[in-house]
Coordinates of C-alpha atoms in Angstrom, one line a residue:
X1200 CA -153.5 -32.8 -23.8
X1201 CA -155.3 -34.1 -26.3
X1202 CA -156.0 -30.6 -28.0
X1203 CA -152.2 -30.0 -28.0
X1204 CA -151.2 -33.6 -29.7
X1205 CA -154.1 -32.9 -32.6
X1206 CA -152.3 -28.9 -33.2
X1207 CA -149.4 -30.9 -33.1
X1208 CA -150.2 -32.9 -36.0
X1209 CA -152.0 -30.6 -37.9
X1210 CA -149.0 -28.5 -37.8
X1211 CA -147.2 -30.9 -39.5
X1212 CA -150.0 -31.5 -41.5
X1213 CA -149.7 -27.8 -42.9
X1214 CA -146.0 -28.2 -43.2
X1215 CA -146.5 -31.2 -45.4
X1216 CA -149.4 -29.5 -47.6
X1217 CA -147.1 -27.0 -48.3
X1218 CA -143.9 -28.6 -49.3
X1219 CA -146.1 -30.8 -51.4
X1220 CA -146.9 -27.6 -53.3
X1221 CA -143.3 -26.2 -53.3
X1222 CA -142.4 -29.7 -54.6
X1223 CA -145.2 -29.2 -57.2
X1224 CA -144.4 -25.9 -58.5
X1225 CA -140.0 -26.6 -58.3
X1226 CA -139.7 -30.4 -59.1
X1227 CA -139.2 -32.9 -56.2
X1228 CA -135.8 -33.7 -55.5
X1229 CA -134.1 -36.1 -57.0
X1230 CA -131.1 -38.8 -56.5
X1231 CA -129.1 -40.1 -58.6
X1232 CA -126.7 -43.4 -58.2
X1233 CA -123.8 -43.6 -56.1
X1234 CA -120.7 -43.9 -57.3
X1235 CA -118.5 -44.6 -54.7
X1236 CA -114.9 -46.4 -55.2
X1237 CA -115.5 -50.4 -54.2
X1238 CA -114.3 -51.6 -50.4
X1239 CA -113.9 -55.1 -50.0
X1240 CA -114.5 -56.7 -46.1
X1241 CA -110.7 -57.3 -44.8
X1242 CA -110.6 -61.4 -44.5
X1243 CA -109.8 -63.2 -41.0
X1244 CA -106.4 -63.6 -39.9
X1245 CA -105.1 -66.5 -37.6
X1246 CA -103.3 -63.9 -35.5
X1247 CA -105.8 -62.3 -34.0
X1248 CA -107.4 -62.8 -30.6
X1249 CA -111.2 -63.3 -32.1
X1250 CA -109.8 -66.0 -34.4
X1251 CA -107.7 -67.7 -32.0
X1252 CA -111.3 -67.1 -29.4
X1253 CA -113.3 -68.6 -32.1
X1254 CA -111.6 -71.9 -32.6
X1255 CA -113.7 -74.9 -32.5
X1256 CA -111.5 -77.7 -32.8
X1257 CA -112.6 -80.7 -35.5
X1258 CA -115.2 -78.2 -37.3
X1259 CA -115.1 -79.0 -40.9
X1260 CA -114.2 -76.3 -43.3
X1261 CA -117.4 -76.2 -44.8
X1262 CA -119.7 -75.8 -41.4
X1263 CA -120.5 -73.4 -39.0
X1264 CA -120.5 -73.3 -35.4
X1265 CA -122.9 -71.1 -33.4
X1266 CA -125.1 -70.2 -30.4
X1267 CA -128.4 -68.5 -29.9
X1268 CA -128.6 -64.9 -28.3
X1269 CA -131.9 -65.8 -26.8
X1270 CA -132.6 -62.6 -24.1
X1271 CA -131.6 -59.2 -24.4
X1272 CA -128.9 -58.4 -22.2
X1273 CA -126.4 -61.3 -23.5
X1274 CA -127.5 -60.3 -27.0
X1275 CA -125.9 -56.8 -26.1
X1276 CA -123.2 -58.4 -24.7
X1277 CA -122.2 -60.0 -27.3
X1278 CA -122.0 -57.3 -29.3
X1279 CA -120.3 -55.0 -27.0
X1280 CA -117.9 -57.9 -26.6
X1281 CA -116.7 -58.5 -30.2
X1282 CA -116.5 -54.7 -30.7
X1283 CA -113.9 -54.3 -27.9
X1284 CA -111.8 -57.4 -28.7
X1285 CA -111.9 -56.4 -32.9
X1286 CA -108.5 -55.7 -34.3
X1287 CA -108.5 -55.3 -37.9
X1288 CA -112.7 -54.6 -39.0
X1289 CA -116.3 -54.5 -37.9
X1290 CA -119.1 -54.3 -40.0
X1291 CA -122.4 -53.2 -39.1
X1292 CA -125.5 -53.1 -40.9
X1293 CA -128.9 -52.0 -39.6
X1294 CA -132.6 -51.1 -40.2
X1295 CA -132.9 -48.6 -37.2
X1296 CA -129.8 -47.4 -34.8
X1297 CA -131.6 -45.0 -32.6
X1298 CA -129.8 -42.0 -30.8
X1299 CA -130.8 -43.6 -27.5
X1300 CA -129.2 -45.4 -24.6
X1301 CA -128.3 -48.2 -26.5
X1302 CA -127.5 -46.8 -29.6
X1303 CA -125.0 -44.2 -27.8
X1304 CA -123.0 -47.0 -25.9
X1305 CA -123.0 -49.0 -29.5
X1306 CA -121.6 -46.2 -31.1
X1307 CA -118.9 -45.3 -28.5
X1308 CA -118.2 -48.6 -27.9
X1309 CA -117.2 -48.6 -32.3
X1310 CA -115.4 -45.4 -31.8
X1311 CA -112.9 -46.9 -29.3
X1312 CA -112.4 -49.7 -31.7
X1313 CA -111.8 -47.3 -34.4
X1314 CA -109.5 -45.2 -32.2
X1315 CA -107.4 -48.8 -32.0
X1316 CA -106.7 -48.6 -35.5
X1317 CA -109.9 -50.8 -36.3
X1318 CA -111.9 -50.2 -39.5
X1319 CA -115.7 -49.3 -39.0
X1320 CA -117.7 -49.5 -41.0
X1321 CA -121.6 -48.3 -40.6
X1322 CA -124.4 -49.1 -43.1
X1323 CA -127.8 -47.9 -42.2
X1324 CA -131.0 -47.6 -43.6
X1325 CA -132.6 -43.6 -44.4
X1326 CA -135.7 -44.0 -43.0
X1327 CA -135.3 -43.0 -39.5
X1328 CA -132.1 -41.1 -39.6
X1329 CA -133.8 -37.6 -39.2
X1330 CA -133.1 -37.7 -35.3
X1331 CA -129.9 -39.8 -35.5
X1332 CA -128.1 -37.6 -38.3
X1333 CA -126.2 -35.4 -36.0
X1334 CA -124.9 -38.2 -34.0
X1335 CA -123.6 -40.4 -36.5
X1336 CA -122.2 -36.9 -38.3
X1337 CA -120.0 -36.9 -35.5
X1338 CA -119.3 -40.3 -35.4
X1339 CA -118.2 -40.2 -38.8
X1340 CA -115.1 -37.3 -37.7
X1341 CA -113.7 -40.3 -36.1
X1342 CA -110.4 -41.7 -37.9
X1343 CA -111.0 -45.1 -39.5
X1344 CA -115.0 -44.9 -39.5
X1345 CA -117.2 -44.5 -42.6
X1346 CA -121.1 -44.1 -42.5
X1347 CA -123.0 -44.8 -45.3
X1348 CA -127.3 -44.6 -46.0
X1349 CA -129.5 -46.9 -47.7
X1350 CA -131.7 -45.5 -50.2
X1351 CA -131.5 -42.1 -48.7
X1352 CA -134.1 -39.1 -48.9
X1353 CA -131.9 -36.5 -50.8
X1354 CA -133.3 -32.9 -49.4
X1355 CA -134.9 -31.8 -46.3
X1356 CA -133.4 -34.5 -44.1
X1357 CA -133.4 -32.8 -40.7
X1358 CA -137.0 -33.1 -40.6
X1359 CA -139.6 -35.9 -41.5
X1360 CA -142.1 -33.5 -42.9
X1361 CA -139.3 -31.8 -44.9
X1362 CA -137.8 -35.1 -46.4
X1363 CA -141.2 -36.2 -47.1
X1364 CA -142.5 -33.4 -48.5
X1365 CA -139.5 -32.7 -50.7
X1366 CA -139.5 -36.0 -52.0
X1367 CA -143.5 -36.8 -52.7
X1368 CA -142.7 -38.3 -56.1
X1369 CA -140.4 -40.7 -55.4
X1370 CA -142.4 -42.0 -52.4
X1371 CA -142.3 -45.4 -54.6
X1372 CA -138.7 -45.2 -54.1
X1373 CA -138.6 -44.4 -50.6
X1374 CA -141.1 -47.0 -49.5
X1375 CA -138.3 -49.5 -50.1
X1376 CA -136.2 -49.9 -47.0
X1377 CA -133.2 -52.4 -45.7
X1378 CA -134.2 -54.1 -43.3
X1379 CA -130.9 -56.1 -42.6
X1380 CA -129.3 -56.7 -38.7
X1381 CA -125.8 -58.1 -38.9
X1382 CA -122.7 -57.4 -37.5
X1383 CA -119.3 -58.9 -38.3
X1384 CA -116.0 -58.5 -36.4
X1385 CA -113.0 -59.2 -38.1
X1386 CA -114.3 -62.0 -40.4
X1387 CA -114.5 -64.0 -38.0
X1388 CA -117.8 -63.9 -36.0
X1389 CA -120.8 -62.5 -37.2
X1390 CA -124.4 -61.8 -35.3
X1391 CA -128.0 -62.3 -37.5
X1392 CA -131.4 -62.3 -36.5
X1393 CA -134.5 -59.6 -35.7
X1394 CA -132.6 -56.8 -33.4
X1395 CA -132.1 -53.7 -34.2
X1396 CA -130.1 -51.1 -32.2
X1397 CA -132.5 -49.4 -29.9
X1398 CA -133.4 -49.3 -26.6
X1399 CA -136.6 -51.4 -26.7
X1400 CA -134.8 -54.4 -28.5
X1401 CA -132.5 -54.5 -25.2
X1402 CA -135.2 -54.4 -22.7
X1403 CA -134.0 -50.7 -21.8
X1404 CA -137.7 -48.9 -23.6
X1405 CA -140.1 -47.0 -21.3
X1406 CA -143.1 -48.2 -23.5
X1407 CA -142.5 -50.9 -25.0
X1408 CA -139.9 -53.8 -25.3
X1409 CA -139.1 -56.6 -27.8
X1410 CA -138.6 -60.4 -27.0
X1411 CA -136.1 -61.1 -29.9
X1412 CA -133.7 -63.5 -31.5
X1413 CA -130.3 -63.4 -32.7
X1414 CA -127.5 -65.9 -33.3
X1415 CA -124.0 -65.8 -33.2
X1416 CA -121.7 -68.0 -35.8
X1417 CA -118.4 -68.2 -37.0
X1418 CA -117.0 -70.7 -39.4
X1419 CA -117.9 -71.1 -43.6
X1420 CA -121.1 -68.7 -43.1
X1421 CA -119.5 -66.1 -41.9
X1422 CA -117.0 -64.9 -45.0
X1423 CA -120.4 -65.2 -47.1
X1424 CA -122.1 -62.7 -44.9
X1425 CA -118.8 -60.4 -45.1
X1426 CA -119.8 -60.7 -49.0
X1427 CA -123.3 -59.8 -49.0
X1428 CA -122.5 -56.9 -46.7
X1429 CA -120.0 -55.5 -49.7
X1430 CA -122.5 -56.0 -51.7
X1431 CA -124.9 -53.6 -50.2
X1432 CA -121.9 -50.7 -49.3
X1433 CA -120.6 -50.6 -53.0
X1434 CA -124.1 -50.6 -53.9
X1435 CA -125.5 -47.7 -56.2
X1436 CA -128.2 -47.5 -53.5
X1437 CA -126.1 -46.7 -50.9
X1438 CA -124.7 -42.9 -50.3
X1439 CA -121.4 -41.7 -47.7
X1440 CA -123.3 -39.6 -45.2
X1441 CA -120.6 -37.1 -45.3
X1442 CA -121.6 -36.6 -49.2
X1443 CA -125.3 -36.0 -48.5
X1444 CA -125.0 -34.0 -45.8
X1445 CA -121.6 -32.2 -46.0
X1446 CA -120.4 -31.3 -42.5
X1447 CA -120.0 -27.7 -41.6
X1448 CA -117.7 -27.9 -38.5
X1449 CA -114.2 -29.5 -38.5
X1450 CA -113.7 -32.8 -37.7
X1451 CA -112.0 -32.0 -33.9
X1452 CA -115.3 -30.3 -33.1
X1453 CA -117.5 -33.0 -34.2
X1454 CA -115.0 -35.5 -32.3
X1455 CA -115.7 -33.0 -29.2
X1456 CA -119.3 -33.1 -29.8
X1457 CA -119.9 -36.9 -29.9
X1458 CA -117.1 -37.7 -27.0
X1459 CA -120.5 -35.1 -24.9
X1460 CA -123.4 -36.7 -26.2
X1461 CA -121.7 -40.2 -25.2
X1462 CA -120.2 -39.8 -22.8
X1463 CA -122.8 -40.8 -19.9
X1464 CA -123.3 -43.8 -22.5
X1465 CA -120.0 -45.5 -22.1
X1466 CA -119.9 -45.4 -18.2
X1467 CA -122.0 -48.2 -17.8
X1468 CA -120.8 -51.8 -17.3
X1469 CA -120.6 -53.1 -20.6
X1470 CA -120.1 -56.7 -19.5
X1471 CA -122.6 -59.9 -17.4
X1472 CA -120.9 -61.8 -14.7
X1473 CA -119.0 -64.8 -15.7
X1474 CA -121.1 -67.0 -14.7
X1475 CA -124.8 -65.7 -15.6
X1476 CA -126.7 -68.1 -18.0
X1477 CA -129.7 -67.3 -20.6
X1478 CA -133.0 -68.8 -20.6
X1479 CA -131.3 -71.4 -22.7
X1480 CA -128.3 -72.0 -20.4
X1481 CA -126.0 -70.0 -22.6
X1482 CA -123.3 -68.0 -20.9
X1483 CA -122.2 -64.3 -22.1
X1484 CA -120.3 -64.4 -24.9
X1485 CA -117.6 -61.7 -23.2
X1486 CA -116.8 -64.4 -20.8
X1487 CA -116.8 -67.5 -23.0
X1488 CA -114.2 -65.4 -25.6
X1489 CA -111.6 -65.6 -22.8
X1490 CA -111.9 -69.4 -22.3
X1491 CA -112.1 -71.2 -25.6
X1492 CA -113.2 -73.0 -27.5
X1493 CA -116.7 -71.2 -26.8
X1494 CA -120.1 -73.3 -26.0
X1495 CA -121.7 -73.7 -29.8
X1496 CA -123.3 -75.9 -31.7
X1497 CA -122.2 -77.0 -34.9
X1498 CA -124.1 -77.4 -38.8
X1499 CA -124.6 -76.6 -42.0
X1500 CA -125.7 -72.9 -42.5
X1501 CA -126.9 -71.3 -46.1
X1502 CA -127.1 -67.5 -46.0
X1503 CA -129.7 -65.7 -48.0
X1504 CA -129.1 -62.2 -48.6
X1505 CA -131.5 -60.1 -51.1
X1506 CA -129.5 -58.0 -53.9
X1507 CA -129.9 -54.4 -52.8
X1508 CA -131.4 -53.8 -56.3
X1509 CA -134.3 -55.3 -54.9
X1510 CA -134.8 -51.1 -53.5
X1511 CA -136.0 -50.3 -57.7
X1512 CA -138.7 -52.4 -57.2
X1513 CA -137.5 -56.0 -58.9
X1514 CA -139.2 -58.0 -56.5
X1515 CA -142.4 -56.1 -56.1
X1516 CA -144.2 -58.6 -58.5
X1517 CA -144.1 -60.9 -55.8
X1518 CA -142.4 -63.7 -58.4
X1519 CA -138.7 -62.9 -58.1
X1520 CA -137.5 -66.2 -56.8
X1521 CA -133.9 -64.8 -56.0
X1522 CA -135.7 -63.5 -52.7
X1523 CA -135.2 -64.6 -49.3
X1524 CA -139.0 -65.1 -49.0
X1525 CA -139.3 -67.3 -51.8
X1526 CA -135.7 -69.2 -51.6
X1527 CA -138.0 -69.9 -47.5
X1528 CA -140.9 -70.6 -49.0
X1529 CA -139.4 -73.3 -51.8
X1530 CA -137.4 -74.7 -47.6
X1531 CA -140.7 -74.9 -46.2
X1532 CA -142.2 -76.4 -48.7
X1533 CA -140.2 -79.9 -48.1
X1534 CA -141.7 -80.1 -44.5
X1535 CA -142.6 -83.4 -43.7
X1536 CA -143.8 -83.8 -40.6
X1537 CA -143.7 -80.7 -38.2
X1538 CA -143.7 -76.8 -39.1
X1539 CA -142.9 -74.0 -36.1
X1540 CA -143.6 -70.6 -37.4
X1541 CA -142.7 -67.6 -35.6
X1542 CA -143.2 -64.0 -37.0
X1543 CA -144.2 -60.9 -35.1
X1544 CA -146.2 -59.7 -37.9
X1545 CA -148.0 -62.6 -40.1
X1546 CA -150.0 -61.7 -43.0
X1547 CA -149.8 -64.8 -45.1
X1548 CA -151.5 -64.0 -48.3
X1549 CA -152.8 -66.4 -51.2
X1550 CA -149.4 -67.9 -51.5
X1551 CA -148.6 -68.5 -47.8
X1552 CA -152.1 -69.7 -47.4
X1553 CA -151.7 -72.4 -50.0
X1554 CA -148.3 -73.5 -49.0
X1555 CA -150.4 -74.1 -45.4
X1556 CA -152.9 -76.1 -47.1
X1557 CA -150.9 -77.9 -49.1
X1558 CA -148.3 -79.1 -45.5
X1559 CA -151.8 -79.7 -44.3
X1560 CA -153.0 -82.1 -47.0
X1561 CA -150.1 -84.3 -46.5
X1562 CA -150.8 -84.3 -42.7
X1563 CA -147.8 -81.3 -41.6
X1564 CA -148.5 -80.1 -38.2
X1565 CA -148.1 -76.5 -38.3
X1566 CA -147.9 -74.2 -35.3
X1567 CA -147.9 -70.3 -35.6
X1568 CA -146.7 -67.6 -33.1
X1569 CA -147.3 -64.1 -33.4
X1570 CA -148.1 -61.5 -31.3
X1571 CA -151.8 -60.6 -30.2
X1572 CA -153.1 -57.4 -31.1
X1573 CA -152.7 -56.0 -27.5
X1574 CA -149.0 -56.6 -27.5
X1575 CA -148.1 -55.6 -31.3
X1576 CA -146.3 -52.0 -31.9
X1577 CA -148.0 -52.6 -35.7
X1578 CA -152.0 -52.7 -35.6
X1579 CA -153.1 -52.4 -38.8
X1580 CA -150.9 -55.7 -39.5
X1581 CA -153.0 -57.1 -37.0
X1582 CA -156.3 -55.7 -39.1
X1583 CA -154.6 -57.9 -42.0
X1584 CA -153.7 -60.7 -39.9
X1585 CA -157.3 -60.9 -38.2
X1586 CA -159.1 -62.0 -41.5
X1587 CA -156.5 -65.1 -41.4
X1588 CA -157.3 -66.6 -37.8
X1589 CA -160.7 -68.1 -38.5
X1590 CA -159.1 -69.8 -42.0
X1591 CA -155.6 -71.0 -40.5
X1592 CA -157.4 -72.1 -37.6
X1593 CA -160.0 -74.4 -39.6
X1594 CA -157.1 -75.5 -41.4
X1595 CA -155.8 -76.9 -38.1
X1596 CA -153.1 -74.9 -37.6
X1597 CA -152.3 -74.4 -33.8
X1598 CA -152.7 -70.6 -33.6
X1599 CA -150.6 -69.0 -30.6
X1600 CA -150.5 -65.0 -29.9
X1601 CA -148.3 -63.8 -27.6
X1602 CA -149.7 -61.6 -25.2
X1603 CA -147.6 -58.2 -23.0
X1604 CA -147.1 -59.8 -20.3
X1605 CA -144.2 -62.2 -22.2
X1606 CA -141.3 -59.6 -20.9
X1607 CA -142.8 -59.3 -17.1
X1608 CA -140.5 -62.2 -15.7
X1609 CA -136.9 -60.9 -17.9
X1610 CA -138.0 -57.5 -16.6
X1611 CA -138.3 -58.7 -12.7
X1612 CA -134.8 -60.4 -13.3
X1613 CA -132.8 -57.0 -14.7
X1614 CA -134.3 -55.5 -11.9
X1615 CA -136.0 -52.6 -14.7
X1616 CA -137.5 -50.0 -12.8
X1617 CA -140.3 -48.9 -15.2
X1618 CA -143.8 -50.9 -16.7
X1619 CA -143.8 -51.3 -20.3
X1620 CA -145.6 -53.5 -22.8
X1621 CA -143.5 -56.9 -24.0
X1622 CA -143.7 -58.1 -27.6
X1623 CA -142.4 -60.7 -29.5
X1624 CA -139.8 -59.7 -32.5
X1625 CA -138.6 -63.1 -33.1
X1626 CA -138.7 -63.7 -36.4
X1627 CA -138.1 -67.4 -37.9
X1628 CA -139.4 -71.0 -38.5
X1629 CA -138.1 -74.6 -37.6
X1630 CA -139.0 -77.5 -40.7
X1631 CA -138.9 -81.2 -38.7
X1632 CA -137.3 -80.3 -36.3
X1633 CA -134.3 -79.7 -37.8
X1634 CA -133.6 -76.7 -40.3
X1635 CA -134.2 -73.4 -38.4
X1636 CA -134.3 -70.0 -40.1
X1637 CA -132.9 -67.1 -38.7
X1638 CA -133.0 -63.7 -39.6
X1639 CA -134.6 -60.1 -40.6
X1640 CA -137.5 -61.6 -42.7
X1641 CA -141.0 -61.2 -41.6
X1642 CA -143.6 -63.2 -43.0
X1643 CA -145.3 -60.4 -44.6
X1644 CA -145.9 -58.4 -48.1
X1645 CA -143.3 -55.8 -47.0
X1646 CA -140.5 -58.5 -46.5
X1647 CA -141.3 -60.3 -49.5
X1648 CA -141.9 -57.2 -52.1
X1649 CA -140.5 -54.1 -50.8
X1650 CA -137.5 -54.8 -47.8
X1651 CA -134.5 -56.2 -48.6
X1652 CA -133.8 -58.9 -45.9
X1653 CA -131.0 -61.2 -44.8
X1654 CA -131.2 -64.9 -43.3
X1655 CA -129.9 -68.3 -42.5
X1656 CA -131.0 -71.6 -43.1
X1657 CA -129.4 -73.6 -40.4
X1658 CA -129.3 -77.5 -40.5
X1659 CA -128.9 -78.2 -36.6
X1660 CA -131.6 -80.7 -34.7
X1661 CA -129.6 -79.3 -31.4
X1662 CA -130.4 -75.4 -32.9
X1663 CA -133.8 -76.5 -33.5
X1664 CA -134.7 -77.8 -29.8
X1665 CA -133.0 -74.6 -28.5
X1666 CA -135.5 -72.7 -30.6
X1667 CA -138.0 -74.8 -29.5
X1668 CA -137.4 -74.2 -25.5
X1669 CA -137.1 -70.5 -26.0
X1670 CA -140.5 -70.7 -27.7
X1671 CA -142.0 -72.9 -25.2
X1672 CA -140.8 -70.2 -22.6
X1673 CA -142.2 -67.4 -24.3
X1674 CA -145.9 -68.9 -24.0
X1675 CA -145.5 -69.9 -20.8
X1676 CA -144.3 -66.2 -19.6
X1677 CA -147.5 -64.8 -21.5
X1678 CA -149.3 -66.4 -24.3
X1679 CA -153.1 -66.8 -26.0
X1680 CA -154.0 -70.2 -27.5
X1681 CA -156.9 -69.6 -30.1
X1682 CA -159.5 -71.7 -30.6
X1683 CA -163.0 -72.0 -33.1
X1684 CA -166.2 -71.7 -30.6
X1685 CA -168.0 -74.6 -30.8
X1686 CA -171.5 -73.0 -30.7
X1687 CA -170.8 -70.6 -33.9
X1688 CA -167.4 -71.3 -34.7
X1689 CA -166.2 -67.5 -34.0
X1690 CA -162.4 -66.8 -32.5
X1691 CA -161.7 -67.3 -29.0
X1692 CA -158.4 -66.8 -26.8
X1693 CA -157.5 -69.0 -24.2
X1694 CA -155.1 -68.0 -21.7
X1695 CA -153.5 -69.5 -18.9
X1696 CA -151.2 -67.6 -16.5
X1697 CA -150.8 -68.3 -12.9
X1698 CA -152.2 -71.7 -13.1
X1699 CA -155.9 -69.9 -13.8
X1700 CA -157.8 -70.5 -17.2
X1701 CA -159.2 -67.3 -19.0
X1702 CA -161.5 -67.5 -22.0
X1703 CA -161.6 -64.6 -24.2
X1704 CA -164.5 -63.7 -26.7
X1705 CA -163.0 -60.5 -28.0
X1706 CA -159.7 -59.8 -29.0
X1707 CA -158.1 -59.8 -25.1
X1708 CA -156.1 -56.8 -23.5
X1709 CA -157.6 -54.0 -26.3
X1710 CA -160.2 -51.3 -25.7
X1711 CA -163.8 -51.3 -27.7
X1712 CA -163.1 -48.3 -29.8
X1713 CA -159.5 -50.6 -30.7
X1714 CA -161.4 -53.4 -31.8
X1715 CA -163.6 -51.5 -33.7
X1716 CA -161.0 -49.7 -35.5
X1717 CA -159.2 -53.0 -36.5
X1718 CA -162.5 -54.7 -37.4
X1719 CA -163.5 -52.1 -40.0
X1720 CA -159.8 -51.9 -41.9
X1721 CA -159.7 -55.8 -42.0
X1722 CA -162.6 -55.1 -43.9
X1723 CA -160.9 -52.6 -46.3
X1724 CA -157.6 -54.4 -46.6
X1725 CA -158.0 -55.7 -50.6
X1726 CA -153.9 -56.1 -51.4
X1727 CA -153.0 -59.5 -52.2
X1728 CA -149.9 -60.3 -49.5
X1729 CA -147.0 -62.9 -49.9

């Protein structure tokens, strides 16, 4: 097995070394602007059923009403619900949208809307579009949809080796990647936070799943969020599908094709009982659409969306203050008393680490959750994170890592008939208790410098307890509380599960050769982060 896997990669090895020398001796491929004709989002009209659904009587024009999407099968649901009750638009704008389970039953689920008469509209990011390409090229036959790539590779795209390898120098270029999750149906309701559309941020992967976060808001946010998506599809970066990759079979066939490779996708039920409740006592949103005015909470919500020219390198100084890292940073600065930070990759860097010290020095209790080594899908952010534990922790920042087992209890409830490792994707902070942060933005030097990201700042005490619970409930499910050794001050992680006290002297849940592997590069690691 192991002798196939290492042919198997040095196959593609080969492949690449020899691209890279076509590339040399012919010129990489380049790609220039996009100039495609400006589309505005299609505003809300009274008429409509998701308008008349949404009304929350007494809100004040300027606020926001909305609820958490706290576990994965009502976050699908409420997607699946806004898509089949659209009339007039939906929006969509993703990082990954994998040809999987999930991403099939999404992508019907927007074809019947589009056969309504509803415009689609579907933004995604380049990066992992080399298995997904023929799906969404028959998705795109469908009247009334459009598919459009960020910062695209421009040659060789059916393969990774061949759009890498035709594309070595502009890998600069390429290394920048949307990183955006939001949908919005009709101008009216729109979902943000840290999903993506995939199996394992649904509970639904056979390795490995996501504990994740997403809320779901109407009111004055919403037309703002309709705005920074235009922004991003009439964006030079961005590039019609149909244009890079010209189809070569006629539309009815392509219908024909997708209606097959969906079909087994749209036969499941799409919708949760009536009268099924989250983790935070949230019903499905399919159900609460038919009895309004929905279960939310009400505030103030700012939206932060990074200007897709962040993709030829603007923010890569780290200084560029029109960033939804900084525009959080200069938020979390004003803590006063209490800081919750939740990322699923933390590498905090000079900056972060000051802005700690400094919320220490004027006596901010700061609590961090990220994911342990054994239950991130990212290890060499773990390498980075690892030289951080022994400083944040001296600091006296409460250090939580959440460990694989945080998914075992959802997992037992949906009745999922396969093992696979849990890990946390939530991605967010709470400042006193009060303003919460929601969105794409990790806490990391690819978020701040490279990703364009998208967020909301949301003034709601009520939000900010929900967010509280859910986190409370992830440690409890499966969680590692780190501590300084009192006889030579090195890391240890405490775990309690099952009533029964574990105390951990090496990083828990991880093989030797793993910990070896991860102490050496946290060694190596020299880039300044944040």
């Amino acid at each position: 097995m192991r002798d196939r896997v290492w042919r198997g990669r040095l196959r593609r090895l080969a492949a690449i070394a020899s691209l890279t020398g076509l590339a040399l001796f012919q010129g990489c491929a380049a790609l220039a602007p996009s100039h495609n004709p400006p589309v505005a989002a299609i505003p809300a009209s009274p008429q409509d059923f998701l308008s008349q659904a949404a009304a929350q009587p007494g809100l004040p024009a300027q606020k926001s009403a909305f609820r958490p999407l706290a576990t994965s099968a009502y976050a699908l649901d409420a997607r699946l619900a806004l898509i089949s009750h659209a009339q007039r638009s939906i929006d969509v704008q993703y990082y990954l949208l994998q040809s999987d389970e999930v991403g099939r039953r999404f992508l019907r689920a927007l074809r019947d809307a589009a056969l309504r008469g509803v415009r689609v509209r579907v933004l995604v990011d380049d990066l992992y579009t080399a298995g997904t390409q023929d799906l969404l090229d028959a998705f795109g036959a469908t009247p009334n949809v459009e598919v459009r790539l960020f910062n695209p590779f421009p040659a060789g795209r059916r393969l990774d080796a061949t759009r890498w390898g035709l594309s070595l120098m502009d890998f600069a270029r390429l290394n920048r990647r949307m990183h955006n999750k939001l949908l919005v149906a009709d101008g009216v309701f729109a979902i943000v936070g840290g999903r993506n559309i995939a199996d394992e941020y649904f509970l639904q992967g056979t390795s490995g799943n996501f504990a994740d976060f997403d809320l779901l808001l109407t009111g004055a946010a919403v037309p703002e969020l309709a705005a920074g998506f235009d922004a991003y599809w009439n964006s030079p970066r961005v590039h019609a599908l149909a244009q890079l990759a010209p189809p070569t079979e006629t539309a009815s066939v392509r219908q024909a094709r997708f209606e097959a490779a969906t079909a087994v996708a749209g036969k499941g039920s799409s919708l949760l009982p009536a009268s099924a409740q989250d983790l935070l006592g949230y019903g499905p949103t399919s159900a609460a659409l038919m009895h309004p005015p929905m279960k939310m909470l009400r505030g103030t919500v700012r939206v932060l969306v990074d200007d897709p020219e962040k993709a030829v390198g603007r923010a890569e100084g780290g200084d560029d203050p029109h960033t939804v890292t900084l525009q959080t940073l200069a938020a979390i600065a004003h803590t006063e008393r209490k800081l919750l930070l939740v990322s699923p990759y933390f590498v905090p860097g000079d900056r972060g680490m000051a802005a700690i010290r400094e919320g220490r020095g004027k006596g901010v209790t700061i609590t961090l959750v990220t994911n342990s080594l054994a239950a991130t899908d990212e290890s060499f952010v773990s390498a980075a994170f690892a030289r951080y534990r022994q400083p944040l922790l001296r600091e006296g920042v409460e250090v939580v890592e959440i460990s694989p087992k945080v998914l075992d209890q959802e997992a037992a409830i949906r009745g999922a008939g396969h093992s696979s490792a849990g890990r946390m994707h939530v991605k967010g902070f709470v400042i006193d208790r009060r303003i919460t942060f929601v969105g794409s933005m990790n806490m990391d030097f690819r978020s701040s410098r490279l990703n364009t990201e998208v967020g909301l700042l949301v003034d709601s005490p009520a939000l900010a307890d929900d967010v509280y619970r859910l986190i409370d409930k992830l440690r409890q499910l499966g969680s590692y509380q780190l501590r300084l050794s009192a006889e030579d001050g090195h890391v240890q992680w405490v775990e309690t599960y099952d009533g029964r006290t574990q105390v951990y002297d090496d990083e828990p849940g991880v093989d030797l050769a793993t910990q070896l592997k991860i102490f050496f590069f946290s060694r190596l690691i020299s880039e300044k982060l944040l």
